[in-house]
mmCIF file with all atom_site columns, C-alpha atoms in Angstrom:
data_model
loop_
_atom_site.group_PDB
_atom_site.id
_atom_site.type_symbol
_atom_site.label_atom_id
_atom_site.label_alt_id
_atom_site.label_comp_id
_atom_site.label_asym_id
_atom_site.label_entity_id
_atom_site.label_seq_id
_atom_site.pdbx_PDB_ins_code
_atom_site.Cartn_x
_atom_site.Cartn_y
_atom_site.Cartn_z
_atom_site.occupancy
_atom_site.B_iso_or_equiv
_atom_site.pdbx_formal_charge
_atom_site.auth_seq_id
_atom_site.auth_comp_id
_atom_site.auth_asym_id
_atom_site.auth_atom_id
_atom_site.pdbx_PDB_model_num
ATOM 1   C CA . UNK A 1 1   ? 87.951  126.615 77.354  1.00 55.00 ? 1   UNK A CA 1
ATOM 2   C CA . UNK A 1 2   ? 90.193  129.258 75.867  1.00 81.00 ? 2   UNK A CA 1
ATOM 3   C CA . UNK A 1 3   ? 89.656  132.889 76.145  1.00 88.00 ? 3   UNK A CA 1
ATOM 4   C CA . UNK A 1 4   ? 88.899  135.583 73.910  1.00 92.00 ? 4   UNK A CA 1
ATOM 5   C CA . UNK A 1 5   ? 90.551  138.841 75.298  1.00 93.00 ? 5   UNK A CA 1
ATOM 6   C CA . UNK A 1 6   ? 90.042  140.660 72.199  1.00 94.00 ? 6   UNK A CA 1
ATOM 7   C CA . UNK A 1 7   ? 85.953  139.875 71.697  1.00 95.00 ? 7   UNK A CA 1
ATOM 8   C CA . UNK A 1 8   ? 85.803  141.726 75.268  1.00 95.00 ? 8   UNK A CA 1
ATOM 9   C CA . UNK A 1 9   ? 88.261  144.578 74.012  1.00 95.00 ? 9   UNK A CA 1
ATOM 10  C CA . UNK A 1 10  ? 86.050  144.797 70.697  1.00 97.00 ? 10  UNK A CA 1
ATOM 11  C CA . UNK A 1 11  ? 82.574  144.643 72.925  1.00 97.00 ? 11  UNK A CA 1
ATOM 12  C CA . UNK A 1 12  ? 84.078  147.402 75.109  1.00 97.00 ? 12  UNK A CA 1
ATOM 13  C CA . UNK A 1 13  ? 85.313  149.376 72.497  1.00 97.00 ? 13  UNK A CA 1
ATOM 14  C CA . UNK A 1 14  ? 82.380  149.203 70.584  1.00 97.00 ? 14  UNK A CA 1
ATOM 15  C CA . UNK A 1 15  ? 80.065  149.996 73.755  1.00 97.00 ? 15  UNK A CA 1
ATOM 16  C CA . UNK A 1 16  ? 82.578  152.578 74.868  1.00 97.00 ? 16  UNK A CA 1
ATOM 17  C CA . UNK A 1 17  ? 81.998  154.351 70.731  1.00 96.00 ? 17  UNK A CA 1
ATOM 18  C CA . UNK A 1 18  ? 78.467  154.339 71.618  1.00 96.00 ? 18  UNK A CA 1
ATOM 19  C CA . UNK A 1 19  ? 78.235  156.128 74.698  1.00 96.00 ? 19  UNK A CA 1
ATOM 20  C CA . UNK A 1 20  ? 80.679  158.658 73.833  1.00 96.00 ? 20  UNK A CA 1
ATOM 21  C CA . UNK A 1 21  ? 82.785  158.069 76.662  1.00 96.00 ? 21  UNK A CA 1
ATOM 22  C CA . UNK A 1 22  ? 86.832  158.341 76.690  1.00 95.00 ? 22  UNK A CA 1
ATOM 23  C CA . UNK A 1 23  ? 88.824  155.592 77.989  1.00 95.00 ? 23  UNK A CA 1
ATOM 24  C CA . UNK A 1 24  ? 89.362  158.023 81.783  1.00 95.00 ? 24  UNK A CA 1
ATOM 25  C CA . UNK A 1 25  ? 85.417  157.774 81.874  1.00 96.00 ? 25  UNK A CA 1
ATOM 26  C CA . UNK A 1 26  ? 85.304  154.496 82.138  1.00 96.00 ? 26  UNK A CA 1
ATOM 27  C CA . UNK A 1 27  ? 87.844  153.434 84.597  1.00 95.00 ? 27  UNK A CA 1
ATOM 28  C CA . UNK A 1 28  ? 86.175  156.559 86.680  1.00 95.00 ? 28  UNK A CA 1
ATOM 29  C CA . UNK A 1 29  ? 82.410  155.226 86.908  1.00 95.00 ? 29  UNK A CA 1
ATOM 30  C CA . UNK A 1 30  ? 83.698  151.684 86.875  1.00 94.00 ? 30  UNK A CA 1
ATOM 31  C CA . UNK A 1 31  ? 86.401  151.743 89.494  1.00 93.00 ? 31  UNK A CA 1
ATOM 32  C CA . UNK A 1 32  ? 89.214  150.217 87.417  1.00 94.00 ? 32  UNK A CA 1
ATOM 33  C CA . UNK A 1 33  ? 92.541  151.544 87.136  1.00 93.00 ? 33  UNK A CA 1
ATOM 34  C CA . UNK A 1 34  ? 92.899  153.272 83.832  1.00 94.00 ? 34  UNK A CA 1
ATOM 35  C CA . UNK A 1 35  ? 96.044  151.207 83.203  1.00 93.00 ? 35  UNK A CA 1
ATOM 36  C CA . UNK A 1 36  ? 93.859  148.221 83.193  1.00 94.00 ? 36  UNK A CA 1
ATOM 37  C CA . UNK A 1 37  ? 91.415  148.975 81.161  1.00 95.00 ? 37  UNK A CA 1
ATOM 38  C CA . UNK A 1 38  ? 93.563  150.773 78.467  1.00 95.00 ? 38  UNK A CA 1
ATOM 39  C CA . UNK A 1 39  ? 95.208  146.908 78.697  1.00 94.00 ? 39  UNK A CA 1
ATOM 40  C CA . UNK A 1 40  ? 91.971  145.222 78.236  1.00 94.00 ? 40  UNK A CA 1
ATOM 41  C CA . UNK A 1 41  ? 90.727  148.338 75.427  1.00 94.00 ? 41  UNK A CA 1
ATOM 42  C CA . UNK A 1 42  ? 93.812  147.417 73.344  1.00 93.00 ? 42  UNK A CA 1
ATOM 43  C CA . UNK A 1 43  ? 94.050  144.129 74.143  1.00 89.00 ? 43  UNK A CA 1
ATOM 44  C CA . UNK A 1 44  ? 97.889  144.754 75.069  1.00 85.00 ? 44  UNK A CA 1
ATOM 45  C CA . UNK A 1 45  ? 98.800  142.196 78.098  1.00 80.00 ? 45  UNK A CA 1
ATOM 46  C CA . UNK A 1 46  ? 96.653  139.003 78.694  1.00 76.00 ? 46  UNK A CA 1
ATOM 47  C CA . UNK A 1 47  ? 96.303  138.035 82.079  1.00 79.00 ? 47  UNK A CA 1
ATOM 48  C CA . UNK A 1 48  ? 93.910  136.513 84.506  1.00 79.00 ? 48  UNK A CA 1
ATOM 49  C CA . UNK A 1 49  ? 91.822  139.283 85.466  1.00 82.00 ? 49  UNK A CA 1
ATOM 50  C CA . UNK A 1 50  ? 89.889  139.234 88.633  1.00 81.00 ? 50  UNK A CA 1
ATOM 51  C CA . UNK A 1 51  ? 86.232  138.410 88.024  1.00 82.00 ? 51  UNK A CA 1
ATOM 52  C CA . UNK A 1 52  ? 84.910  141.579 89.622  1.00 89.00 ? 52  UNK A CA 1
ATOM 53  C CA . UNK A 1 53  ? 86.815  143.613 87.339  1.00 93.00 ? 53  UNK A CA 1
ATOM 54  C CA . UNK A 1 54  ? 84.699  142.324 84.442  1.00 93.00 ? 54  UNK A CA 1
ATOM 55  C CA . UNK A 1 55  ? 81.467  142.827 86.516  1.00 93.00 ? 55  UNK A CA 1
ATOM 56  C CA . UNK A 1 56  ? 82.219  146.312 87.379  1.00 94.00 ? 56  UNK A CA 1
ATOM 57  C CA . UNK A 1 57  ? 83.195  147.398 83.169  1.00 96.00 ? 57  UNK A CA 1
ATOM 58  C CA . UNK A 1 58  ? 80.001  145.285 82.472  1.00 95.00 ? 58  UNK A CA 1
ATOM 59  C CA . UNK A 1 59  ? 77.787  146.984 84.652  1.00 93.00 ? 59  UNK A CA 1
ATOM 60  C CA . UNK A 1 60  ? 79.385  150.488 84.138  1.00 95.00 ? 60  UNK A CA 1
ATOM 61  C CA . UNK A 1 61  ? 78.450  149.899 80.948  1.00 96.00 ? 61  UNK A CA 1
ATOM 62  C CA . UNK A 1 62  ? 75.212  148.880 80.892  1.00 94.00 ? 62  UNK A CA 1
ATOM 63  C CA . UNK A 1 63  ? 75.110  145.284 80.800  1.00 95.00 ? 63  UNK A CA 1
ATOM 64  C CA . UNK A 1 64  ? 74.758  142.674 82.864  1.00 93.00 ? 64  UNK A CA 1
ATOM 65  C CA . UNK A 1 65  ? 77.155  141.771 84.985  1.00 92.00 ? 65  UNK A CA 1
ATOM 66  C CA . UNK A 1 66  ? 78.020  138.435 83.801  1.00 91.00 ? 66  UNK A CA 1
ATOM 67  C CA . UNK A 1 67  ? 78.409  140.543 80.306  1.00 94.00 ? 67  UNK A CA 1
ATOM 68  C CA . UNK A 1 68  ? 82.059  140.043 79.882  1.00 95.00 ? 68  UNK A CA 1
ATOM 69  C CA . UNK A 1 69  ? 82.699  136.878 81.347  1.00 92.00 ? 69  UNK A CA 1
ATOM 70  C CA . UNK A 1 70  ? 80.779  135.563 78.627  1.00 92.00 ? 70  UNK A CA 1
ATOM 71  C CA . UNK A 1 71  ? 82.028  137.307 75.991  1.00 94.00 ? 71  UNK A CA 1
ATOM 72  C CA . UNK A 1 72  ? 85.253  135.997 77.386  1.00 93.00 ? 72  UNK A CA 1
ATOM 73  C CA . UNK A 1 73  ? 84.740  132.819 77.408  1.00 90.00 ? 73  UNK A CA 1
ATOM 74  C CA . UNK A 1 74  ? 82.485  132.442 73.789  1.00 91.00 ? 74  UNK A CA 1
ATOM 75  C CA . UNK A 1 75  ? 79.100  132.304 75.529  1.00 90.00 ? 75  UNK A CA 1
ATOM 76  C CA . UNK A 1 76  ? 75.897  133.767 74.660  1.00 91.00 ? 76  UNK A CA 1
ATOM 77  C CA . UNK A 1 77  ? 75.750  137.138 77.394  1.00 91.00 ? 77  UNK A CA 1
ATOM 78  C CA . UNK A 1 78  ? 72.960  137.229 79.802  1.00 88.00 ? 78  UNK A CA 1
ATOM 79  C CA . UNK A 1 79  ? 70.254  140.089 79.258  1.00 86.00 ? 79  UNK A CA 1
ATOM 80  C CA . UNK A 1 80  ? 70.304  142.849 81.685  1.00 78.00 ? 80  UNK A CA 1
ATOM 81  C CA . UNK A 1 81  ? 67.633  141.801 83.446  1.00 79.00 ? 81  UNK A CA 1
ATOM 82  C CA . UNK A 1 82  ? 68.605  137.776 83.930  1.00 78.00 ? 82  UNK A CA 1
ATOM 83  C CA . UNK A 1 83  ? 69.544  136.491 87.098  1.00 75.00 ? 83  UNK A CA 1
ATOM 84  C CA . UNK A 1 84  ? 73.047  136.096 87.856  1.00 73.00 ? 84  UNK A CA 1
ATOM 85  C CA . UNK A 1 85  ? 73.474  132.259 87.596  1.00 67.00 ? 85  UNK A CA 1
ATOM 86  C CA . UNK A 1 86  ? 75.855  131.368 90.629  1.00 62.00 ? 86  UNK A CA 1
ATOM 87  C CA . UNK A 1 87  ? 76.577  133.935 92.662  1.00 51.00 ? 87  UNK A CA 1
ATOM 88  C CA . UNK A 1 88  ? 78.991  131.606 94.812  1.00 51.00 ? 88  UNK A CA 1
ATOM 89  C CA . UNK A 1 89  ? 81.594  131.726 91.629  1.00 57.00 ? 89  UNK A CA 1
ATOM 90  C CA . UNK A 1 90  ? 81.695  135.441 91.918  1.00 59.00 ? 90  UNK A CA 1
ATOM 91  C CA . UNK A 1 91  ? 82.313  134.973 95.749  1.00 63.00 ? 91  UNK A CA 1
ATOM 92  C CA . UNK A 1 92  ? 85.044  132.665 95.323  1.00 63.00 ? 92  UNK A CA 1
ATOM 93  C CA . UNK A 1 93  ? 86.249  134.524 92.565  1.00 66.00 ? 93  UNK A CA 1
ATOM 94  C CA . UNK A 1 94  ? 86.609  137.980 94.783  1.00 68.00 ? 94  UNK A CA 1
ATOM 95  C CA . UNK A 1 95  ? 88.380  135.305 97.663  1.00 72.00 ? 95  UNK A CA 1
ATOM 96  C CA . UNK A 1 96  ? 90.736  134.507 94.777  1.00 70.00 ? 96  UNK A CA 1
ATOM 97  C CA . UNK A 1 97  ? 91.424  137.862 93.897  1.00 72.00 ? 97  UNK A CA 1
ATOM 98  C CA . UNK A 1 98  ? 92.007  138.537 97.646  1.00 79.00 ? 98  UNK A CA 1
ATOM 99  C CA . UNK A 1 99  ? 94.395  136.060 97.746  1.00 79.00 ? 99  UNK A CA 1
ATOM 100 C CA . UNK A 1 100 ? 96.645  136.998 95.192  1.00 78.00 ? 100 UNK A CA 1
ATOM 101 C CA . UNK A 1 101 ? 96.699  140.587 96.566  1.00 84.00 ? 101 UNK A CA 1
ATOM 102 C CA . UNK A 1 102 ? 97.882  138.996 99.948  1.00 88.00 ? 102 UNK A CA 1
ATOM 103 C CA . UNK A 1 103 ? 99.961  137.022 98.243  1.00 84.00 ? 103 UNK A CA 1
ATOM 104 C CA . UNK A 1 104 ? 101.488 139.927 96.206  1.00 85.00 ? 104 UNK A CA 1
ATOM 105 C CA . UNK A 1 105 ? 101.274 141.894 99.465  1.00 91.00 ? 105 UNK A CA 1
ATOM 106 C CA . UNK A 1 106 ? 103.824 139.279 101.117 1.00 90.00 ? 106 UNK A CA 1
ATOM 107 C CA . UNK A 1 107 ? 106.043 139.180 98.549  1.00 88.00 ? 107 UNK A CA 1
ATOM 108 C CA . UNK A 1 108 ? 106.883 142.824 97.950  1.00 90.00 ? 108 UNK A CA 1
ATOM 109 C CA . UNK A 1 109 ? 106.926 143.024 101.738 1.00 93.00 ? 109 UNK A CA 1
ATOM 110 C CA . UNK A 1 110 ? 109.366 139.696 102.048 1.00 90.00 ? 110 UNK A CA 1
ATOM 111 C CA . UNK A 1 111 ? 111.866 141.992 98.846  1.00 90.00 ? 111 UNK A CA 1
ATOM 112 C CA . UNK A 1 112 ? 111.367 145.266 101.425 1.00 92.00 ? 112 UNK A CA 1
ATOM 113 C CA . UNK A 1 113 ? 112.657 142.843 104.258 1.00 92.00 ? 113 UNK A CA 1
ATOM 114 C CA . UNK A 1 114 ? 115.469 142.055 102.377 1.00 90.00 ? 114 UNK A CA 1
ATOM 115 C CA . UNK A 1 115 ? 116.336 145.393 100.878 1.00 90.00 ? 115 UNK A CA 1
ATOM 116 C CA . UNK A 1 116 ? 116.048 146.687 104.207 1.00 92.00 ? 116 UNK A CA 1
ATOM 117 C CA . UNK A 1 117 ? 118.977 143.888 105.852 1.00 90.00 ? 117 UNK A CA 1
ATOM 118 C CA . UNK A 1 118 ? 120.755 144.627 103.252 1.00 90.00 ? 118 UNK A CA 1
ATOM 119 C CA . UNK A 1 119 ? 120.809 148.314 103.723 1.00 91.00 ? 119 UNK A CA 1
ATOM 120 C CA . UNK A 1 120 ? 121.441 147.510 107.669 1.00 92.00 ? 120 UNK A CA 1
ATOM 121 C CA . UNK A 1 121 ? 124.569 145.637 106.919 1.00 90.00 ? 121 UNK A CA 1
ATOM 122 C CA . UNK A 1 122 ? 126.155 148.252 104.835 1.00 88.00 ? 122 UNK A CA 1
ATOM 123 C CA . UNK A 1 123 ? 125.431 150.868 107.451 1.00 90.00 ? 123 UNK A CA 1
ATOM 124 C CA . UNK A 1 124 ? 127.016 148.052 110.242 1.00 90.00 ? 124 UNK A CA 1
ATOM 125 C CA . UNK A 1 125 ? 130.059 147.584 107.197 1.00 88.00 ? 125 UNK A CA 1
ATOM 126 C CA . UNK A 1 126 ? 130.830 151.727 107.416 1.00 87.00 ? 126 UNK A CA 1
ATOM 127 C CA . UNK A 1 127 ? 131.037 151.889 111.372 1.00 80.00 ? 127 UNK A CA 1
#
């Protein structure tokens, strides 16, 4: 199923316009980097984004939290009040989104490893 990035920057945008709130408000109350959502507002880099990043603008803005996702993926969203219909894929999700931190986390440390040798040879080079 393909995604729709910009249905969920037009749904934001729209909800955003209707609140009265300014792009910094949102990533404030919804604890997402205001790089990110200016990239999801303008619908400037598509990218997997981590499922609770969706749940946190959806609920920050008054939805529910499944809100996005659907949009996202061209499904009907869930009322507020609905129950959130598998809670496991938003545990899994998170566990992926840990992941790729980690795995981000290894790589920038495995470039500072390297970076650092080669700094440590060039002092070795100038005794």
């Amino acid at each position: 199923m393909s995604e729709d990035w910009a249905a969920v920057a037009k749904a934001i945008n729209q909800r955003v316009n209707e609140l009265g709130w300014r792009q910094r408000e949102l990533a404030e109350r919804s604890h997402v980097s205001q790089a990110i959502v200016r990239e999801i507002q303008h619908h400037t880099v598509e990218r997997r984004r981590s499922p609770r990043t969706l749940e946190s603008l959806s609920t920050t803005l008054g939805w529910h939290p499944q809100h996005l996702d659907a949009v996202l993926h061209g499904r009907r969203p869930p009322e507020a009040d609905e129950p959130i219909t598998n809670p496991a894929d938003s545990l899994w999700s998170r566990l992926d989104g840990f992941e790729q931190r980690l795995n981000d986390i290894t790589d920038r440390l495995d470039d500072l490893k390297s970076d650092l040798s080669t700094v440590i040879e060039h002092v070795r080079d100038r005794r």
